Structures are given as C-alpha cells and as structure tokens.
Amino acid sequence: MADGSIFLQAFTILFREGLEALLIVSALAAFLRRAGAGERIASVYAGAGAAVIASAGMAWVFWTYFDGNHSDLFEAAVMIAAAALMFYMSGWLFVRQDPKAWQADLDRLARRALGAGTVLSLAGIAFLAVFREGAETILFLQALAKSANGFDGALLGGLGMASLALAAMFVAMQWLALRLPLRPMFLVTSAFLFVMGLKLVGEAIQELQEQTIVSVHNETVPDFVTTLGLNGSWEALAVQGVLMLIALACLMTHLTRSRSRPVARLGGRQSAF
C-alpha cells in the first residue's frame, strides 16, 4: 500500500506540474510543423531543454538557501513574463491565420514571417512555460523521496508512467495538428495561448496576494471560477477583464483594417499581404 501511495504521488506531481508546460510546448511545435516550418521546432525544444537545466539550478538554490521554499515574487515575475510572450504570440498567430496569405506561397511566407524574433519568442515561451514549474516539481519530488525510501522503484515507476502519459498526449497533439486545416490550427493555437496567458496573469496575482502586496476580495465571486482552477478574486478577474477588453479592441481594429485593405494578386492567387 505504501509503494502504491508513493507511485501515485510521484505520478500526480510530474503529470500535474508538467501537463500545462507540455500543452504549451506541444501547441508551439504543432503550429510550426503545420505552418511548414518544421526545421524551427528545434528552437522550441532548446528553450524547453534549457528550462529543465535552469530549473535544476533554481531548485538547488531554493533548497540550499531557502530551506526548499520557492520565492513567490520570483515565480510571479516568471508568470508575468510568460503571459506577456503568450499574448504577443497569440496576436501574431491570429493576424497571420488567413489561409489565402499563407497558402499563396507557403514556403516563402513561412521564412519571412517566422523570422529570428518570432523564433526567439517561441523559444522564450517554451523556456518560461517549463521553467515556472520545473524547480517546484524538483523540490516536490525531492521532498517526496526524503519522506519515503528515496528514489526507489515505486517513485521512479510513477515518474516513468507520468512521462509516458505526457508523451502520449504530445504525440496525439502532433497527429491532430497535421490533420487540421490551416486556419483552424492557427486560430486554436492563438486562442489557447491567449487563455493560458490569462490564467498565468491570475496565478501571478495570486502569488502577489500571498505576499500581501495585492489585496484579496473574493466575496460573491461565482464558485465555478475557483472550480476551474482560476484565481477567484475580483482583483484577478478585473485585470483579466481589462486584458480581454484590450484584446477585443485590437481584434476589432484588425478586422476593420483587413476589410479595407486592398487585395493583391500573387502568382494568380489572392493574397492579403
């Protein structure tokens, strides 16, 4: 029974902490593959790999100098940076989701649109998505190992099963991405990154609230907000609401400009570029 408990705890820690990061990395990789820029995926994986190394270093710092406690302020800063990059890439993807523009000359447009700055942004999102959970995951696992029999078969088995589950989800997302039409792929990835950005903003505010830097008012907040795992305070909801209004205003401006933009012909095909 004890081994079963350790197995389940190890599985839950890695799967829970890794799921969100994996979904983000998977979405970025699927987008690049679907956009005909598979050679750029290495930058996303490099960002995620660098985050694993940085997470191990940060976990050592927390364990050595902070008795294994992570810094709420540092975590909030990482979340805000990640959210900012996700909002940027969400808008970038939405603006470029017109299949006429991409399919007119996909290879050329992919090389032009996916320039060095965009690739760095994608790598940055992957890095921050993994890094914000990595150090905490390592600390949880280290504490679990100390309370049990070290990194024994039960603990390693739980980690192995969680890794297999995450890998299966990654493969499934890549398979699905290759079968989605171009426009839905761009729109789904754009919406996903925007929602994840909003979630990170709420989590960053929660870290600041735990440090009493931001006040907490959660009276009359609907129960479904916290049920969905979101920050159930009016402070977080207000900031997220403002961000949604800004995004809506940008969307309306983009749609207005798109309607008034002259359509050029490129190689006998129409292009909005």
Coordinates of C-alpha atoms in Angstrom, one line a residue:
M1 CA 0.0 0.0 0.0
A2 CA 2.8 2.4 0.8
D3 CA 4.5 1.7 -2.5
G4 CA 1.2 2.4 -4.3
S5 CA 0.8 5.7 -2.5
I6 CA 4.4 6.8 -3.4
F7 CA 3.8 5.7 -7.0
L8 CA 0.5 7.7 -7.2
Q9 CA 2.1 10.8 -5.6
A10 CA 5.1 10.7 -8.0
F11 CA 2.8 10.3 -11.0
T12 CA 0.5 13.1 -9.8
I13 CA 3.3 15.5 -9.2
L14 CA 5.0 15.1 -12.6
F15 CA 1.8 14.8 -14.6
R16 CA 0.1 17.8 -12.9
E17 CA 3.1 20.1 -13.0
G18 CA 4.2 19.0 -16.4
L19 CA 0.8 19.0 -18.2
E20 CA 0.4 22.7 -18.7
A21 CA 4.0 23.2 -19.9
L22 CA 3.7 20.2 -22.2
L23 CA 0.5 21.5 -23.7
I24 CA 2.2 24.8 -24.5
V25 CA 5.3 23.2 -26.0
S26 CA 3.1 20.8 -28.0
A27 CA 1.0 23.6 -29.3
L28 CA 4.0 25.6 -30.4
A29 CA 5.6 22.5 -32.1
A30 CA 2.4 21.6 -33.8
F31 CA 2.0 25.1 -35.1
L32 CA 5.5 25.2 -36.6
R33 CA 5.0 21.8 -38.2
R34 CA 1.6 22.7 -39.6
A35 CA 3.0 26.0 -40.9
G36 CA 5.7 24.2 -42.9
A37 CA 8.5 25.4 -40.7
G38 CA 9.4 22.1 -39.0
E39 CA 13.1 23.0 -39.0
R40 CA 12.3 25.7 -36.5
I41 CA 10.9 23.3 -33.9
A42 CA 14.5 22.7 -32.6
S43 CA 14.4 26.2 -31.0
V44 CA 11.3 25.4 -29.0
Y45 CA 12.8 22.1 -27.8
A46 CA 16.0 24.0 -27.0
G47 CA 14.1 26.5 -24.9
A48 CA 12.3 23.7 -23.0
G49 CA 15.6 21.8 -22.5
A50 CA 17.4 24.9 -21.2
A51 CA 14.5 25.4 -18.8
V52 CA 15.0 21.9 -17.4
I53 CA 18.6 22.7 -16.6
A54 CA 17.7 26.1 -15.2
S55 CA 15.0 24.5 -13.1
A56 CA 17.5 22.1 -11.5
G57 CA 19.8 25.0 -10.7
M58 CA 17.0 27.1 -9.2
A59 CA 15.8 24.1 -7.2
W60 CA 19.3 23.7 -5.8
V61 CA 19.3 27.4 -4.8
F62 CA 15.9 27.2 -3.1
W63 CA 16.9 24.0 -1.3
T64 CA 20.3 25.4 -0.2
Y65 CA 19.4 29.0 0.7
F66 CA 15.6 29.0 1.3
D67 CA 15.0 25.6 3.0
G68 CA 13.3 24.3 0.0
N69 CA 10.7 27.1 -0.2
H70 CA 10.2 28.8 -3.6
S71 CA 10.0 32.5 -4.0
D72 CA 6.5 33.8 -4.6
L73 CA 7.8 37.1 -6.1
F74 CA 10.2 35.3 -8.4
E75 CA 7.5 33.0 -9.6
A76 CA 5.1 35.9 -10.2
A77 CA 7.7 37.6 -12.3
V78 CA 8.3 34.5 -14.4
M79 CA 4.5 34.1 -14.9
I80 CA 4.0 37.7 -16.0
A81 CA 6.9 37.4 -18.5
A82 CA 5.4 34.1 -19.8
A83 CA 2.0 35.7 -20.1
A84 CA 3.3 38.7 -22.0
L85 CA 5.0 36.4 -24.5
M86 CA 1.9 34.3 -24.9
F87 CA -0.3 37.4 -25.5
Y88 CA 2.2 38.5 -28.2
M89 CA 2.3 35.2 -29.9
S90 CA -1.5 34.8 -29.7
G91 CA -1.9 38.1 -31.6
W92 CA 0.8 37.2 -34.1
L93 CA -0.9 33.9 -34.9
F94 CA -4.3 35.5 -35.2
V95 CA -3.1 38.2 -37.6
R96 CA -1.4 35.5 -39.8
Q97 CA -4.2 32.9 -39.8
D98 CA -5.5 33.9 -43.3
P99 CA -5.0 30.8 -45.4
K100 CA -5.0 32.8 -48.6
A101 CA -2.0 34.7 -47.4
W102 CA -0.1 31.6 -46.2
Q103 CA -1.1 29.2 -48.9
A104 CA -0.3 31.6 -51.8
D105 CA 3.3 30.8 -51.3
L106 CA 3.7 29.0 -48.0
D107 CA 7.4 28.3 -48.0
R108 CA 8.4 31.9 -48.8
L109 CA 5.9 33.4 -46.4
A110 CA 6.9 31.0 -43.6
R111 CA 10.5 32.0 -44.0
R112 CA 9.6 35.7 -44.0
A113 CA 7.0 35.6 -41.1
L114 CA 9.0 33.2 -38.9
G115 CA 12.0 35.4 -38.6
A116 CA 14.6 35.4 -35.8
G117 CA 12.5 37.5 -33.5
T118 CA 9.5 35.2 -33.7
V119 CA 11.6 32.1 -33.3
L120 CA 13.2 33.6 -30.2
S121 CA 9.7 34.4 -28.8
L122 CA 8.6 30.8 -29.3
A123 CA 11.7 29.5 -27.6
G124 CA 11.1 32.0 -24.8
I125 CA 7.6 30.8 -24.3
A126 CA 8.8 27.2 -24.1
F127 CA 11.5 28.1 -21.7
L128 CA 9.3 30.1 -19.3
A129 CA 6.5 27.5 -19.5
V130 CA 8.8 24.7 -18.4
F131 CA 10.9 26.8 -16.0
R132 CA 8.0 28.2 -14.0
E133 CA 7.0 24.7 -12.9
G134 CA 10.4 22.9 -13.2
A135 CA 12.1 24.0 -9.9
E136 CA 8.9 23.4 -7.9
T137 CA 8.5 19.9 -9.4
I138 CA 12.0 19.0 -8.5
L139 CA 11.5 20.3 -4.9
F140 CA 8.3 18.3 -4.6
L141 CA 9.9 15.1 -5.8
Q142 CA 12.9 15.6 -3.6
A143 CA 10.7 16.1 -0.5
L144 CA 8.7 13.0 -1.5
A145 CA 11.9 11.0 -1.8
K146 CA 13.1 12.1 1.6
S147 CA 9.8 11.1 3.2
A148 CA 9.8 7.7 1.6
N149 CA 12.7 5.4 0.7
G150 CA 14.5 7.7 -1.6
F151 CA 14.1 7.4 -5.4
D152 CA 13.0 3.7 -5.2
G153 CA 11.1 1.6 -7.7
A154 CA 7.7 3.0 -6.7
L155 CA 8.7 6.6 -7.1
L156 CA 10.6 6.0 -10.3
G157 CA 7.7 4.0 -11.6
G158 CA 5.3 6.8 -11.0
L159 CA 7.6 9.2 -12.8
G160 CA 8.0 6.8 -15.7
M161 CA 4.3 6.3 -16.1
A162 CA 3.7 10.1 -15.9
S163 CA 6.3 10.6 -18.6
L164 CA 4.6 8.0 -20.9
A165 CA 1.3 9.7 -20.4
L166 CA 2.7 13.1 -21.2
A167 CA 4.5 11.7 -24.3
A168 CA 1.3 10.1 -25.5
M169 CA -0.5 13.5 -25.2
F170 CA 2.3 15.1 -27.1
V171 CA 2.1 12.6 -30.0
A172 CA -1.7 12.9 -30.1
M173 CA -1.5 16.7 -30.4
Q174 CA 1.1 16.5 -33.3
W175 CA -1.1 13.9 -35.1
L176 CA -4.2 16.1 -34.7
A177 CA -2.3 19.2 -35.9
L178 CA -1.3 17.6 -39.2
R179 CA -4.9 16.9 -39.9
L180 CA -6.4 20.2 -39.1
P181 CA -7.0 22.8 -41.9
L182 CA -4.5 25.7 -41.6
R183 CA -6.9 28.4 -40.4
P184 CA -8.4 26.4 -37.5
M185 CA -4.9 25.4 -36.5
F186 CA -3.8 29.0 -36.3
L187 CA -7.0 30.1 -34.5
V188 CA -7.0 27.3 -32.0
T189 CA -3.3 27.9 -31.1
S190 CA -3.9 31.6 -30.9
A191 CA -6.9 31.1 -28.6
F192 CA -5.0 28.6 -26.5
L193 CA -2.1 30.8 -25.9
F194 CA -4.3 33.8 -25.0
V195 CA -6.3 31.7 -22.5
M196 CA -3.1 30.4 -21.0
G197 CA -1.8 33.9 -20.7
L198 CA -4.9 35.0 -18.8
K199 CA -4.5 32.0 -16.5
L200 CA -0.9 32.9 -15.8
V201 CA -1.9 36.5 -15.0
G202 CA -4.3 35.2 -12.4
E203 CA -1.7 32.9 -10.9
A204 CA 0.8 35.8 -10.8
I205 CA -1.7 37.9 -8.9
Q206 CA -2.3 35.1 -6.5
E207 CA 1.4 34.9 -5.8
L208 CA 1.4 38.7 -5.0
Q209 CA -1.7 38.2 -2.9
E210 CA 0.1 35.6 -0.8
Q211 CA 2.7 38.2 -0.1
T212 CA 0.0 40.7 0.8
I213 CA 1.2 43.0 -2.0
V214 CA -2.2 42.8 -3.7
S215 CA -5.4 42.8 -1.7
V216 CA -7.9 39.9 -1.9
H217 CA -11.7 40.4 -2.3
N218 CA -13.5 37.2 -3.2
E219 CA -16.9 37.8 -1.9
T220 CA -19.7 37.0 -4.3
V221 CA -17.3 35.6 -6.9
P222 CA -19.1 32.6 -8.6
D223 CA -18.0 29.2 -7.3
F224 CA -17.3 28.0 -10.9
V225 CA -14.3 30.3 -11.1
T226 CA -12.3 28.5 -8.4
T227 CA -13.7 25.2 -9.6
L228 CA -12.0 25.8 -12.9
G229 CA -8.7 26.3 -11.1
L230 CA -8.7 30.1 -11.6
N231 CA -7.9 32.9 -9.2
G232 CA -11.2 33.5 -7.5
S233 CA -10.6 37.1 -6.5
W234 CA -12.1 40.3 -8.0
E235 CA -8.6 41.8 -8.3
A236 CA -7.5 39.0 -10.7
L237 CA -10.8 39.0 -12.6
A238 CA -10.6 42.8 -13.1
V239 CA -7.1 42.6 -14.6
Q240 CA -8.1 39.7 -16.8
G241 CA -11.2 41.6 -17.9
V242 CA -9.2 44.6 -18.9
L243 CA -6.8 42.4 -20.9
M244 CA -9.8 40.8 -22.6
L245 CA -11.2 44.2 -23.5
I246 CA -7.8 45.3 -24.9
A247 CA -7.7 42.1 -26.9
L248 CA -11.2 42.7 -28.2
A249 CA -10.3 46.2 -29.2
C250 CA -7.2 45.0 -31.1
L251 CA -9.3 42.3 -32.8
M252 CA -11.9 44.8 -34.0
T253 CA -9.2 47.2 -35.2
H254 CA -7.5 44.3 -37.1
L255 CA -10.8 43.2 -38.7
T256 CA -11.6 46.8 -39.8
R257 CA -8.2 47.2 -41.4
S258 CA -8.4 43.8 -43.1
R259 CA -11.7 44.7 -44.7
S260 CA -10.4 48.0 -46.0
R261 CA -7.0 46.5 -47.2
P262 CA -6.7 46.1 -51.0
V263 CA -6.3 42.5 -52.1
A264 CA -3.2 41.9 -54.2
R265 CA -2.7 39.0 -56.6
L266 CA 0.4 36.9 -56.3
G267 CA 1.1 34.2 -58.8
G268 CA -2.5 34.0 -59.9
R269 CA -3.7 33.6 -56.3
Q270 CA -5.2 36.2 -54.0
S271 CA -3.1 37.3 -51.0
A272 CA -4.0 39.7 -48.2
F273 CA -0.3 40.6 -47.8

